[in-house]
Short mmCIF file of C-alpha atoms and ligand atoms in Angstrom, two decimals:
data_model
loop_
_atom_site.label_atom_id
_atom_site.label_comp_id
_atom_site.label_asym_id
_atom_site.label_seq_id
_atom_site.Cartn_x
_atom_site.Cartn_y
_atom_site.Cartn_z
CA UNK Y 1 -3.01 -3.33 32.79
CA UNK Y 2 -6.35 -4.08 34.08
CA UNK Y 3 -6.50 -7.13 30.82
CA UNK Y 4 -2.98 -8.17 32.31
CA UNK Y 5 -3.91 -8.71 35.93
CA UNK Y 6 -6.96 -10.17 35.24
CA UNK Y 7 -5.45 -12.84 32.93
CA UNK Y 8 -2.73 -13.53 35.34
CA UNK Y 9 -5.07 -14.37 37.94
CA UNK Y 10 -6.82 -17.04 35.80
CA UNK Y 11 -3.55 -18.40 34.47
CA UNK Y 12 -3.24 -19.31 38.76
CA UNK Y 13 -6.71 -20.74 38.75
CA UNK Y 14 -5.62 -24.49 37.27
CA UNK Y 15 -4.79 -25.67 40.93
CA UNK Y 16 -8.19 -27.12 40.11
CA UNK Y 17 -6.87 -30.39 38.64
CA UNK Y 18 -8.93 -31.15 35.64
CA UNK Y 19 -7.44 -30.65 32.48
CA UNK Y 20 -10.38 -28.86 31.22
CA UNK Y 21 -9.62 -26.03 33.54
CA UNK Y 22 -6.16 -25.85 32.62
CA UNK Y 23 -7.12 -25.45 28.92
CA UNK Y 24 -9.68 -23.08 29.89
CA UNK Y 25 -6.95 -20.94 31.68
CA UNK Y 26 -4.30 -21.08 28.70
CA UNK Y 27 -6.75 -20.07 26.23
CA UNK Y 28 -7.51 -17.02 28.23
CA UNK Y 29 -4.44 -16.03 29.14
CA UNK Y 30 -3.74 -15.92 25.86
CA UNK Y 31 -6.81 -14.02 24.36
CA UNK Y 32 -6.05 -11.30 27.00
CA UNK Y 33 -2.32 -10.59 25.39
CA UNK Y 34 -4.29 -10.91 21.88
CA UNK Y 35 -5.99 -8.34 22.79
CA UNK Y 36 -3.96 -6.18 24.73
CA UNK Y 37 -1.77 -4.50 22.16
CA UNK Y 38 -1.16 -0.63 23.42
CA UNK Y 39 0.24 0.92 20.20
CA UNK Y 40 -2.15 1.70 17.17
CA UNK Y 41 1.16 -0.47 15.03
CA UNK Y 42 0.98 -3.57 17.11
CA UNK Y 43 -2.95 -3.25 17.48
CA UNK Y 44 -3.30 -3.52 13.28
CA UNK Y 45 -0.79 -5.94 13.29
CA UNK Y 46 -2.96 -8.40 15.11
CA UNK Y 47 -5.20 -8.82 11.89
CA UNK Y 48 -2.13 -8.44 10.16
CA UNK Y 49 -2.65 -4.69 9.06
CA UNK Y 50 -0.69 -1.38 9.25
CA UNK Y 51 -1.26 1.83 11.14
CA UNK Y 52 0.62 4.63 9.25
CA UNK Y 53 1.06 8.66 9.25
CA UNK Y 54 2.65 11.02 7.11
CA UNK Y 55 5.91 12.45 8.32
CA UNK Y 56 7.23 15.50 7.12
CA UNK Y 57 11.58 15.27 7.26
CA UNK Y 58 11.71 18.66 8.65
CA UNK Y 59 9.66 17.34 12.05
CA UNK Y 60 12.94 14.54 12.42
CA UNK Y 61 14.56 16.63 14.86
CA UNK Y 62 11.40 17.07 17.31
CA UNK Y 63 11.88 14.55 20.17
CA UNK Y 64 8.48 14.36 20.86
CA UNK Y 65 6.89 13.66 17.17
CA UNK Y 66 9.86 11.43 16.59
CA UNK Y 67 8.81 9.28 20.14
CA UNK Y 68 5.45 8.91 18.61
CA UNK Y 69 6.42 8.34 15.53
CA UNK Y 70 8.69 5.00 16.49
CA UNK Y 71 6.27 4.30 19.14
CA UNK Y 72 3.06 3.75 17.27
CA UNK Y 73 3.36 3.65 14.05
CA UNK Y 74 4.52 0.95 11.42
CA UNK Y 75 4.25 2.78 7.92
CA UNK Y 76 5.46 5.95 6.84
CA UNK Y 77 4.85 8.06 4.26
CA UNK Y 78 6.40 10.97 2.94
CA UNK Y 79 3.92 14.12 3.54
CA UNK Y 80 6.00 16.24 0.65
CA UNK Y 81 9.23 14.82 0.12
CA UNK Y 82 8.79 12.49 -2.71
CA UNK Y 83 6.28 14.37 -4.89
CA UNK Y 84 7.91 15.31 -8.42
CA UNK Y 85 8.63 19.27 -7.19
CA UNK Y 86 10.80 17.65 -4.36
CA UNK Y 87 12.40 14.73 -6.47
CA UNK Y 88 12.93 16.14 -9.50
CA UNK Y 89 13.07 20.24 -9.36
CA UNK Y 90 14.68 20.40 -12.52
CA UNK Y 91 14.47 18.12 -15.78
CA UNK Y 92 16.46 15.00 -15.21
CA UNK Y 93 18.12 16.49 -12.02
CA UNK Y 94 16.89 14.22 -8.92
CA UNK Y 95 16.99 15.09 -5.56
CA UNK Y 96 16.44 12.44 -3.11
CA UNK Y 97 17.37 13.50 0.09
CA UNK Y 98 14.36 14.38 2.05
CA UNK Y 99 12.84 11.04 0.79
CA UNK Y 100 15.88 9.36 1.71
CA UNK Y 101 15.63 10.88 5.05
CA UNK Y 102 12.32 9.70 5.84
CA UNK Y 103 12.63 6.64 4.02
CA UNK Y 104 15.64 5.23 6.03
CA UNK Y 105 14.42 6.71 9.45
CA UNK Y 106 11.88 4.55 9.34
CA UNK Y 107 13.51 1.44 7.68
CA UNK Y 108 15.93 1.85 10.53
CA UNK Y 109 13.01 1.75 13.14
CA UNK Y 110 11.29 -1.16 11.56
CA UNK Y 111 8.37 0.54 9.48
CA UNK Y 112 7.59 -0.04 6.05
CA UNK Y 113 7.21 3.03 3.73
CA UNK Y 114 4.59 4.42 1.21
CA UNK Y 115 5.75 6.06 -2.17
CA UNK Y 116 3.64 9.28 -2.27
CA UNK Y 117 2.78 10.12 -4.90
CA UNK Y 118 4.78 9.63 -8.94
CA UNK Y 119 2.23 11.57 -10.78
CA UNK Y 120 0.12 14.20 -9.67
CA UNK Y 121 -1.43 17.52 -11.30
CA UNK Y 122 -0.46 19.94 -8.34
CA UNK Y 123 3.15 20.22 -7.16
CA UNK Y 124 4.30 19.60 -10.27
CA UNK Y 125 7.97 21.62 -11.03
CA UNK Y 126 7.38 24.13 -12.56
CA UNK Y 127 9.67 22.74 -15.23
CA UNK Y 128 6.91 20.74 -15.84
CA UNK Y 129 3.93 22.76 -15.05
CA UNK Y 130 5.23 24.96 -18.70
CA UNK Y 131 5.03 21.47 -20.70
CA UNK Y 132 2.10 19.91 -22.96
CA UNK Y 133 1.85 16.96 -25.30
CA UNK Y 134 4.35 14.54 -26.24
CA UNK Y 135 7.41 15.91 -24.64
CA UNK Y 136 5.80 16.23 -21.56
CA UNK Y 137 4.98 12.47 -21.66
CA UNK Y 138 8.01 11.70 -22.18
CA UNK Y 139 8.92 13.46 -18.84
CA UNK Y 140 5.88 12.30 -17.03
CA UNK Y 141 6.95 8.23 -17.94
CA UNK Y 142 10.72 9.35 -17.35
CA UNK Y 143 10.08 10.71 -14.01
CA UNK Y 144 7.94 7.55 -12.99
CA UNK Y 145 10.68 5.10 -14.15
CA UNK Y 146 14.02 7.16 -12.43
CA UNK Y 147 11.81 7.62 -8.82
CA UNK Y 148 10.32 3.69 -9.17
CA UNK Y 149 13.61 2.99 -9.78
CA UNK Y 150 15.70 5.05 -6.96
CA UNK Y 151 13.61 2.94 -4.27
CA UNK Y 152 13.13 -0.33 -5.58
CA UNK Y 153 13.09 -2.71 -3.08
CA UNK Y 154 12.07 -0.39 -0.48
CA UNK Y 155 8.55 0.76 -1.05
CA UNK Y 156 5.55 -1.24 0.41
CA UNK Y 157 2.95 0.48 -2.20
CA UNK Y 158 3.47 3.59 -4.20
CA UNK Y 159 0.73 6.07 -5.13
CA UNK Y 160 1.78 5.96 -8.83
CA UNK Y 161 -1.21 8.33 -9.89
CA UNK Y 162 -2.69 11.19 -7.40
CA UNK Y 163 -6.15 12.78 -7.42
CA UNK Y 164 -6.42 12.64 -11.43
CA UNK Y 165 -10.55 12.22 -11.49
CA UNK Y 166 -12.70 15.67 -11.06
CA UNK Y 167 -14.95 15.80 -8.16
CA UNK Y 168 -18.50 16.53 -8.63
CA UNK Y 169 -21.25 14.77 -10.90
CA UNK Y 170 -19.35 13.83 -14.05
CA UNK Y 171 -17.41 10.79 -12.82
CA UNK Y 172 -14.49 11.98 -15.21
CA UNK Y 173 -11.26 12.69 -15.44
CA UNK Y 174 -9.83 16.13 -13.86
CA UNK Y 175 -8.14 18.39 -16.52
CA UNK Y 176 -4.84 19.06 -16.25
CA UNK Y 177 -1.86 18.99 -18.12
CA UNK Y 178 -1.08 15.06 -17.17
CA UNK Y 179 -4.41 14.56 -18.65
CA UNK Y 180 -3.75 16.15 -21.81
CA UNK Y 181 -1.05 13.65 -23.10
CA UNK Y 182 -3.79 11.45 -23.11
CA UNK Y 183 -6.34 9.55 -21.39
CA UNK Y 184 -3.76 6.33 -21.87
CA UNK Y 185 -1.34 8.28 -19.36
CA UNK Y 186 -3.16 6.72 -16.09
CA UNK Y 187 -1.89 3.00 -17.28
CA UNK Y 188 1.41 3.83 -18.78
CA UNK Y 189 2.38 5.59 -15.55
CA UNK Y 190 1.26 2.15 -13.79
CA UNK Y 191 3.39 0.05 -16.56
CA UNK Y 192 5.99 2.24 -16.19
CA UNK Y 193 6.07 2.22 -12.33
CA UNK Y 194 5.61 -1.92 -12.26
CA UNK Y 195 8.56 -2.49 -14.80
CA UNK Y 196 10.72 0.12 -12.51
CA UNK Y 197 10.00 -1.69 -9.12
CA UNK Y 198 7.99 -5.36 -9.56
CA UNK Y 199 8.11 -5.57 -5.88
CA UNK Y 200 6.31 -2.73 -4.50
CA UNK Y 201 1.96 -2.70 -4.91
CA UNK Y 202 0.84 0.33 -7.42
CA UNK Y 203 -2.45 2.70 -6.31
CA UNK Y 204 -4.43 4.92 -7.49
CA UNK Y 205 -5.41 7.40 -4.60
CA UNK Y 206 -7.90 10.22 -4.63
CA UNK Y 207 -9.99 12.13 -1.88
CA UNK Y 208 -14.00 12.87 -1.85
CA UNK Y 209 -14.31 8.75 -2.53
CA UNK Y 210 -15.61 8.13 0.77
CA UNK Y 211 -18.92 6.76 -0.40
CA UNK Y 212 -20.48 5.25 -3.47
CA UNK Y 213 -20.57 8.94 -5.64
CA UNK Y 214 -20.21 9.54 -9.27
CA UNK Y 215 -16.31 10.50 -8.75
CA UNK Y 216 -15.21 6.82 -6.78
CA UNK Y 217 -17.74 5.13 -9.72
CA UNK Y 218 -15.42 6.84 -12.22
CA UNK Y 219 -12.39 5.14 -10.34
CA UNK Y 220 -14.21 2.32 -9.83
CA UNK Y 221 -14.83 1.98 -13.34
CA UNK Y 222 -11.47 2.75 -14.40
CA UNK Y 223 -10.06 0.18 -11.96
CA UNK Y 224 -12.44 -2.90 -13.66
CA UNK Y 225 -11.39 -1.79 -16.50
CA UNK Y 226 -7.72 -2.13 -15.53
CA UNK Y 227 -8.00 -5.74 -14.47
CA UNK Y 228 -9.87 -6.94 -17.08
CA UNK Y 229 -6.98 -5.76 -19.72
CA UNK Y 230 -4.03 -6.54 -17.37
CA UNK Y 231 -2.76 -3.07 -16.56
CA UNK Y 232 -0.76 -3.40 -13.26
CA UNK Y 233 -2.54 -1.89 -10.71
CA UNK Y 234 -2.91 -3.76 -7.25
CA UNK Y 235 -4.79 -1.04 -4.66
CA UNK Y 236 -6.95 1.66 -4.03
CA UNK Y 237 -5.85 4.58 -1.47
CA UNK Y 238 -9.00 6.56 0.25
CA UNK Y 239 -7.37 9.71 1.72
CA UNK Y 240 -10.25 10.00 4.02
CA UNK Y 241 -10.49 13.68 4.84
CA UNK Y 242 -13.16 14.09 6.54
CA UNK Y 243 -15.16 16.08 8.54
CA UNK Y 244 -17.55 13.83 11.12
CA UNK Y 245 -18.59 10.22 10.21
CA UNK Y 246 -18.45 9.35 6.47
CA UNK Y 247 -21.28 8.94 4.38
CA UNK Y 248 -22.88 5.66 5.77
CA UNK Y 249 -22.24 3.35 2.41
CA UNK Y 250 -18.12 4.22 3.40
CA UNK Y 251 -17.44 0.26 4.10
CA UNK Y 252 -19.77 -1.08 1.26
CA UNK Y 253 -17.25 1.48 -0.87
CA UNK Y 254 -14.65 -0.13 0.27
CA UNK Y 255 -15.97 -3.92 -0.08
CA UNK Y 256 -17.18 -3.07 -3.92
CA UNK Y 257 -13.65 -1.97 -5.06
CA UNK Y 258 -11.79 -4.69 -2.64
CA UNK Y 259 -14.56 -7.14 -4.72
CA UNK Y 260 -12.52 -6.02 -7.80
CA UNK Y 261 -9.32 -8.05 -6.52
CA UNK Y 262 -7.38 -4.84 -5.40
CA UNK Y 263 -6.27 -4.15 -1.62
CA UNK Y 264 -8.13 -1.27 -0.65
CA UNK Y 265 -5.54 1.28 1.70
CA UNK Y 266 -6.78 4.24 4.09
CA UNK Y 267 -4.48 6.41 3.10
CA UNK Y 268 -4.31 10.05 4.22
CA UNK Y 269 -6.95 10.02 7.54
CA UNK Y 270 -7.95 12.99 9.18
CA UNK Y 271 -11.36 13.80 10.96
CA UNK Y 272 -12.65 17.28 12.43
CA UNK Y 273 -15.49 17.63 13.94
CA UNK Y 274 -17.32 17.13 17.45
CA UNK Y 275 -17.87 14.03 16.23
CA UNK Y 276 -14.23 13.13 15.72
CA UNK Y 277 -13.91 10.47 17.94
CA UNK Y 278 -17.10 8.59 16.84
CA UNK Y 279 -16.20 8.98 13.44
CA UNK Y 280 -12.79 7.57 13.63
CA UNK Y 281 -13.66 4.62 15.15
CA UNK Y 282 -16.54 4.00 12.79
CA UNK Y 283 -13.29 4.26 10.03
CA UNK Y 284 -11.47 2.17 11.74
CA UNK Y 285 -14.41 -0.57 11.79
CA UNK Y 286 -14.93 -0.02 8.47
CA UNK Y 287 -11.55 -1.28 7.23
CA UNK Y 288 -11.44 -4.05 9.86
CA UNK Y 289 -14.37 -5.53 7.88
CA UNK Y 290 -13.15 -5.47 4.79
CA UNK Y 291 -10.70 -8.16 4.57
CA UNK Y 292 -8.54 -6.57 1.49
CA UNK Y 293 -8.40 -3.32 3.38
CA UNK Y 294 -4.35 -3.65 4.53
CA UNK Y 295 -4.19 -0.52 6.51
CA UNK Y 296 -4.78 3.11 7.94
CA UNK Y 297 -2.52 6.23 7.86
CA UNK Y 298 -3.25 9.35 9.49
CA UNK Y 299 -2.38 12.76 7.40
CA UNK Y 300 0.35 13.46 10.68
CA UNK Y 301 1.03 12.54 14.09
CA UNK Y 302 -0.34 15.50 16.20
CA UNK Y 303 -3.00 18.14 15.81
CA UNK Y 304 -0.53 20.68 14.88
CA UNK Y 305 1.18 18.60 12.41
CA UNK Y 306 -1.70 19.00 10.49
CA UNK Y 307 -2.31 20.54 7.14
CA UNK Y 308 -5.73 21.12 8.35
CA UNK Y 309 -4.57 24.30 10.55
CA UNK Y 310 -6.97 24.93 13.21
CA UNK Y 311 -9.27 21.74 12.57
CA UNK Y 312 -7.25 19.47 14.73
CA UNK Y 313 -8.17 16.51 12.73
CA UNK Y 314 -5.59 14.27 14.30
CA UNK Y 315 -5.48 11.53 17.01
CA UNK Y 316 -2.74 13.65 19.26
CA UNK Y 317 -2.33 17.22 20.61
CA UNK Y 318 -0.19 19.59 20.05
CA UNK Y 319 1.96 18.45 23.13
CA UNK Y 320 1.89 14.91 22.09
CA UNK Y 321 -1.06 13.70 24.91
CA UNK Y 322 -3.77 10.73 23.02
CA UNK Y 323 -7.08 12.43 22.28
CA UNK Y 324 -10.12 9.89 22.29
CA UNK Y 325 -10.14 9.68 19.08
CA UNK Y 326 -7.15 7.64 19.42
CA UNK Y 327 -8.89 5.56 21.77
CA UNK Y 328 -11.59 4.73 19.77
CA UNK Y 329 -9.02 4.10 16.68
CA UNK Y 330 -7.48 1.40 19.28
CA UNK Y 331 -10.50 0.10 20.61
CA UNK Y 332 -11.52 -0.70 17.08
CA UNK Y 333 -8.31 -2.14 15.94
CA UNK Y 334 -8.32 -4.50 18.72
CA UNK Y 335 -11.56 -5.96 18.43
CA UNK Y 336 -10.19 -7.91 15.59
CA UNK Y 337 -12.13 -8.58 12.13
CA UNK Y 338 -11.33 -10.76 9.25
CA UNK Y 339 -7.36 -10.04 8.12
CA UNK Y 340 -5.34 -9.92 4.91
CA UNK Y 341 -4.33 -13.56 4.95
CA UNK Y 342 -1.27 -13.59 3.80
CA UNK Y 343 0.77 -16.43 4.29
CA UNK Y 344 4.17 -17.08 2.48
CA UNK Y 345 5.95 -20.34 1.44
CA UNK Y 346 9.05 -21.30 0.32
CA UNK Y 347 9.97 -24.14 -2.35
CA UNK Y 348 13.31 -24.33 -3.74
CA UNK Y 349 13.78 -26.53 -6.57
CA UNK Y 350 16.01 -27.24 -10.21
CA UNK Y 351 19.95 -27.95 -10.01
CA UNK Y 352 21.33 -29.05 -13.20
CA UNK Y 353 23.34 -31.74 -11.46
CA UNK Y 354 24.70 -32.15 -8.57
CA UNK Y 355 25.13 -29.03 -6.18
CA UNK Y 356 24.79 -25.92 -6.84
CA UNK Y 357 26.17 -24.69 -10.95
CA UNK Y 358 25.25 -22.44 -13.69
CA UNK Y 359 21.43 -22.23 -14.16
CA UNK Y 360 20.41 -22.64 -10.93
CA UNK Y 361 17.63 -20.46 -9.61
CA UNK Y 362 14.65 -20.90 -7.17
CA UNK Y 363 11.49 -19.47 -6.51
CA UNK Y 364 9.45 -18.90 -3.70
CA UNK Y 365 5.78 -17.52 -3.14
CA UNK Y 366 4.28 -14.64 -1.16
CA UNK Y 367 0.55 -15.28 -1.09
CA UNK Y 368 -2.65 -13.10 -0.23
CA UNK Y 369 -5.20 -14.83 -0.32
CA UNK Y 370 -8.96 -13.19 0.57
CA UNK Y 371 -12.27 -15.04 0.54
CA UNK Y 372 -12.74 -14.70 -3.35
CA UNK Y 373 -9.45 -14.43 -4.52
CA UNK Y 374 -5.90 -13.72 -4.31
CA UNK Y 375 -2.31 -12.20 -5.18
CA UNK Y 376 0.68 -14.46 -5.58
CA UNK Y 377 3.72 -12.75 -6.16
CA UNK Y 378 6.88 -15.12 -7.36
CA UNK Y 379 10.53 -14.27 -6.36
CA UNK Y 380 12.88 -15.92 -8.87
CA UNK Y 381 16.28 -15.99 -7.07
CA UNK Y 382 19.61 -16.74 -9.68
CA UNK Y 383 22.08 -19.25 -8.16
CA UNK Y 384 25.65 -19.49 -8.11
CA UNK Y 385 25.52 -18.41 -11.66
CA UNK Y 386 23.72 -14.88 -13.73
CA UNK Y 387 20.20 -15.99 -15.57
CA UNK Y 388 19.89 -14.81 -18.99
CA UNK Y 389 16.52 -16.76 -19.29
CA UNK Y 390 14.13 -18.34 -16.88
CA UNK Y 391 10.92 -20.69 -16.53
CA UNK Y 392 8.59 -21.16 -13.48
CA UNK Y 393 6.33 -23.86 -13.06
CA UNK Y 394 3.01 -23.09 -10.65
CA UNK Y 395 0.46 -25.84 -9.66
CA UNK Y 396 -3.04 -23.98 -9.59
CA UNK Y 397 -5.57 -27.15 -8.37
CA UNK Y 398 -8.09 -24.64 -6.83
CA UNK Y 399 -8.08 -21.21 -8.96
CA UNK Y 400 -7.84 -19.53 -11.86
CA UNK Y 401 -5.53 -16.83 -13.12
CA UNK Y 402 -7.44 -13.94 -14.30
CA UNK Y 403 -4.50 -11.19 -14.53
CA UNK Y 404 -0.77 -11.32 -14.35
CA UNK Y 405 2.36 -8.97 -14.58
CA UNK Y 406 6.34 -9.43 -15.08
CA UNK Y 407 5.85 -12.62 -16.99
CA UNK Y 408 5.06 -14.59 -20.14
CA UNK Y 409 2.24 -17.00 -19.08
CA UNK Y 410 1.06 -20.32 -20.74
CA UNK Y 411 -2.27 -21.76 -19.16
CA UNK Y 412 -4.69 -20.24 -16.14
CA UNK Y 413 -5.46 -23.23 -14.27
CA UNK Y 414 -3.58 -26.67 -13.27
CA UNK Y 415 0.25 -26.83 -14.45
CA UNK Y 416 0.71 -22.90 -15.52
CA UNK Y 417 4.31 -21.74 -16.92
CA UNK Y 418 5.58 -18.51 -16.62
CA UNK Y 419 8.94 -16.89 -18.53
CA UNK Y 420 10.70 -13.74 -18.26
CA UNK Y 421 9.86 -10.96 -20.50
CA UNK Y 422 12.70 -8.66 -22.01
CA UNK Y 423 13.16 -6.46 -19.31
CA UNK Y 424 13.36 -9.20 -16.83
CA UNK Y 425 15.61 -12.12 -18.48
CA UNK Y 426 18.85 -10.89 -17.19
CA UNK Y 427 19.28 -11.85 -13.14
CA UNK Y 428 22.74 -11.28 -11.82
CA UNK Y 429 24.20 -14.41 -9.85
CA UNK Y 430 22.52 -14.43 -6.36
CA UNK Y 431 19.80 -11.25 -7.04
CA UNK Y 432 16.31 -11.78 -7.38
CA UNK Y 433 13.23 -10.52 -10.03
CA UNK Y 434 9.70 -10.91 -8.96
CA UNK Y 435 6.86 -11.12 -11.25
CA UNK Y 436 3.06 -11.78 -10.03
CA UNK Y 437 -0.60 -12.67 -11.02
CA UNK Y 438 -3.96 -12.68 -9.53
CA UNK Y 439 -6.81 -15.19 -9.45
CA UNK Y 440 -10.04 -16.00 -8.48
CA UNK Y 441 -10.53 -19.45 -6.36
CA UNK Y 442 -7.33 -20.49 -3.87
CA UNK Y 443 -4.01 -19.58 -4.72
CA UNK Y 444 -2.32 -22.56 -2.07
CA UNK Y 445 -0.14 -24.94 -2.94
CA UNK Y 446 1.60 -23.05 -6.04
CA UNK Y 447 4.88 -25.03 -5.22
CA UNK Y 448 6.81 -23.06 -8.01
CA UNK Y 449 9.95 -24.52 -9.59
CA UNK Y 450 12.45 -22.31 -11.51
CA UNK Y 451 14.49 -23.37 -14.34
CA UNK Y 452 17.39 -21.77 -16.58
CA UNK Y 453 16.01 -21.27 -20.10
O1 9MR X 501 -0.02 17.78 3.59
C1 9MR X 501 0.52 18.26 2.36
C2 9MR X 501 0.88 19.72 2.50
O2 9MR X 501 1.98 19.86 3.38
C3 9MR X 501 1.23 20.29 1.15
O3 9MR X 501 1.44 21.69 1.27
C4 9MR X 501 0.12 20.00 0.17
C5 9MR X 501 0.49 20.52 -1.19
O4 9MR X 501 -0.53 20.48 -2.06
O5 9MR X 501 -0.09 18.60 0.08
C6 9MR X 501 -0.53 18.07 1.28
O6 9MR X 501 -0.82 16.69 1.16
C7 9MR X 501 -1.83 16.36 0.22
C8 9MR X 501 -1.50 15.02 -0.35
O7 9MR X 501 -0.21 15.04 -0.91
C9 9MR X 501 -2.51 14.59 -1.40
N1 9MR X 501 -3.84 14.65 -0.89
C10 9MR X 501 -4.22 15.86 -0.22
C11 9MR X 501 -3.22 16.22 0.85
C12 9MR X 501 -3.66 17.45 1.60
O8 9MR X 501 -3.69 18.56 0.76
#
């Protein structure tokens, strides 16, 4: 309010009749409303990040969660309700309607949605929990493919593989019975997930990473390793469970695996602590510095929403009142920092003759583009007529493709051509595939052009 009054008065100030004044004036008044944003949503938004929390669908009823919930928040993800024991409690029997629930509550309010989490060792069914080896591969890849598939479209990022490296000194995998199918399962579950859903960003999330330790080297490792052989994986989730400030190398953590050409996501944050307020905001910095880090989401909305009972670890109380930890968390996301550029253009091109006839298609661009790098991910749209085949055309003056998904590719730099794989050929007249790559250098200026083949 204070920001408001004071930038009105200014915008009165250019009686003065120089236009220097004037200009002076406008640009304030409109650094104040920059800078005034009151909800921890709009706040990220500024630097075009998220603010997210975990909502649980039995909590959907509660007026009071449910206020703060559409109030300040613009991602969502399910606390329980799309883990494998909730999706899929017996073999090949899905269940989708607590997911559902959440998922289209906040669709409806304007959020965008996590997947949490395909594959994870603990709250497995116990179907599953009494299977080893090949058949329980199978399972594993089947489950990834039906849940990808249930929400394609819908999902912002999903956590394809949970909390699969063991904490202490050994920077190795956990044990478990995932594990045991084979140390490949980590990247089919990732294949799987991208062929299921080619829109929605793939991460790996695990907890104790909140510094540079033997278990986030592991991942960090694992994660290089990934993009130099072209397995799909686009993010990192840090759940962030803390207690007090992190350990003080927490952004240069972050910056090292964002340096790898992955977003890097705050995933599950929650603080205790008489510190709590400090520490939060030194989070919050944290990600604001580190351009590829796309967002923040608390583990729940209020103290007692908390899995944490008795820590209240979260940015409300139990009545729903802002703690100063949420202050802080707002303070920090409106001081700015460098954002996720991501800019998206459109170029439609290829008829075969005049107006619009069989083999049409177009394709447009979404690009993120960060200092060293970026993502470009191509929508390839089927005219009037199906596509049984298709060829895009990218212009790359500035970069070079190091890693790419969805697609046949011919050339990394200047004129680069890209066809459908198998899975992919077949685009129903009027629907859309995507396929993507990354690079190093500047991803503008792509201009794609889509042809029937
Ligand atoms: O908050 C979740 C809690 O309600 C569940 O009982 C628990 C089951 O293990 O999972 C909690 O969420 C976890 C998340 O899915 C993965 N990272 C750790 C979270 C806290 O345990």
């Amino acid at each position: 309010m204070l920001m408001k009054l004071t930038s009105r008065s200014v915008s009165l100030v250019p009686i003065v009749s120089t236009v220097a004044a004037v200009a002076l004036g406008a640009t304030l008044i409109v650094t104040a409303t920059a800078n005034a944003a009151t909800t921890l949503g709009a706040a990220a938004a500024q630097s075009g990040r998220y603010f997210g929390t975990a909502v649980a669908a039995s909590k959907l009823g509660d007026q009071t969660y449910v206020n703060l919930l559409n109030t300040e928040f613009n991602m969502v993800t399910a606390e329980n309700e799309m883990k494998w024991d909730a999706t899929e409690p017996n073999r090949g029997q899905f269940n989708y309607s607590g997911g559902d629930r959440i998922l289209n509550q906040a669709v409806s309010n304007g959020k965008r949605v996590r997947g949490h989490a395909l594959l994870w060792y603990q709250q497995e069914p116990g179907w599953a929990q009494r299977m080893e080896g090949s058949d329980l591969r199978q399972a594993m890849m089947n489950h990834v493919t039906q849940v990808a598939t249930h929400y394609k479209g819908k999902i912002y990022a999903w956590d394809v593989v949970n909390e699969a490296f063991a904490d202490g000194g050994s920077g190795g995998r956990r044990d478990s019975n995932l594990q045991r199918t084979g140390n490949d399962w980590i990247e089919a579950a990732f294949r799987a997930a991208r062929a299921a859903d080619p829109g929605a960003k793939l991460c790996y999330n695990d907890y104790n990473t909140d510094g540079v330790n033997p278990k986030s080297t592991g991942i960090y490792n694992m994660v290089r390793d990934f993009k130099s052989r072209g397995v799909p994986i686009d993010c990192v989730g840090f759940q962030s469970h803390l207690t007090n400030n992190p350990p003080g190398d927490y952004q240069a953590n972050l910056q090292r695996f964002a340096d790898l050409g992955v977003e890097v996501q705050i995933t599950e944050l929650d603080i205790a602590g008489n510190q709590q307020a400090n520490a939060y905001g030194v989070v919050t910095k944290a990600c604001m510095a580190v351009r590829a880090c796309a967002g923040i989401t608390t583990w729940g909305i209020r103290d007692t929403d908390s899995w944490r009972g008795g820590e209240n670890p979260l940015l409300f109380t139990g009545s729903g009142a802002k703690k100063p930890a949420y202050t802080a968390v707002l303070d920090a996301l409106n001081a700015g920092g460098p954002g996720p550029t991501t800019t998206t253009t459109t170029t439609t091109t290829t008829s075969n003759g005049p107006g619009p006839g069989p083999g049409d298609c177009t394709a447009t661009v979404s690009l993120n583009q960060w200092a060293e790098g970026f993502v470009a991910t191509i929508k390839v749209t089927a005219g009037s007529a199906a596509l049984h085949g298709w060829r895009v055309t990218t212009t790359l003056s500035n970069g070079t493709v190091t890693n790419s998904w969805s697609a046949n590719r011919s050339g990394t730099s200047g004129t680069v051509s890209w066809t459908n794989v198998d899975y992919n050929a077949n685009v129903p007249a009027g629907q859309s595939t995507e396929f993507g790559f990354q690079g190093t250098g500047n991803g503008s200026g792509l201009n794609p052009s889509c042809a029937a083949s």
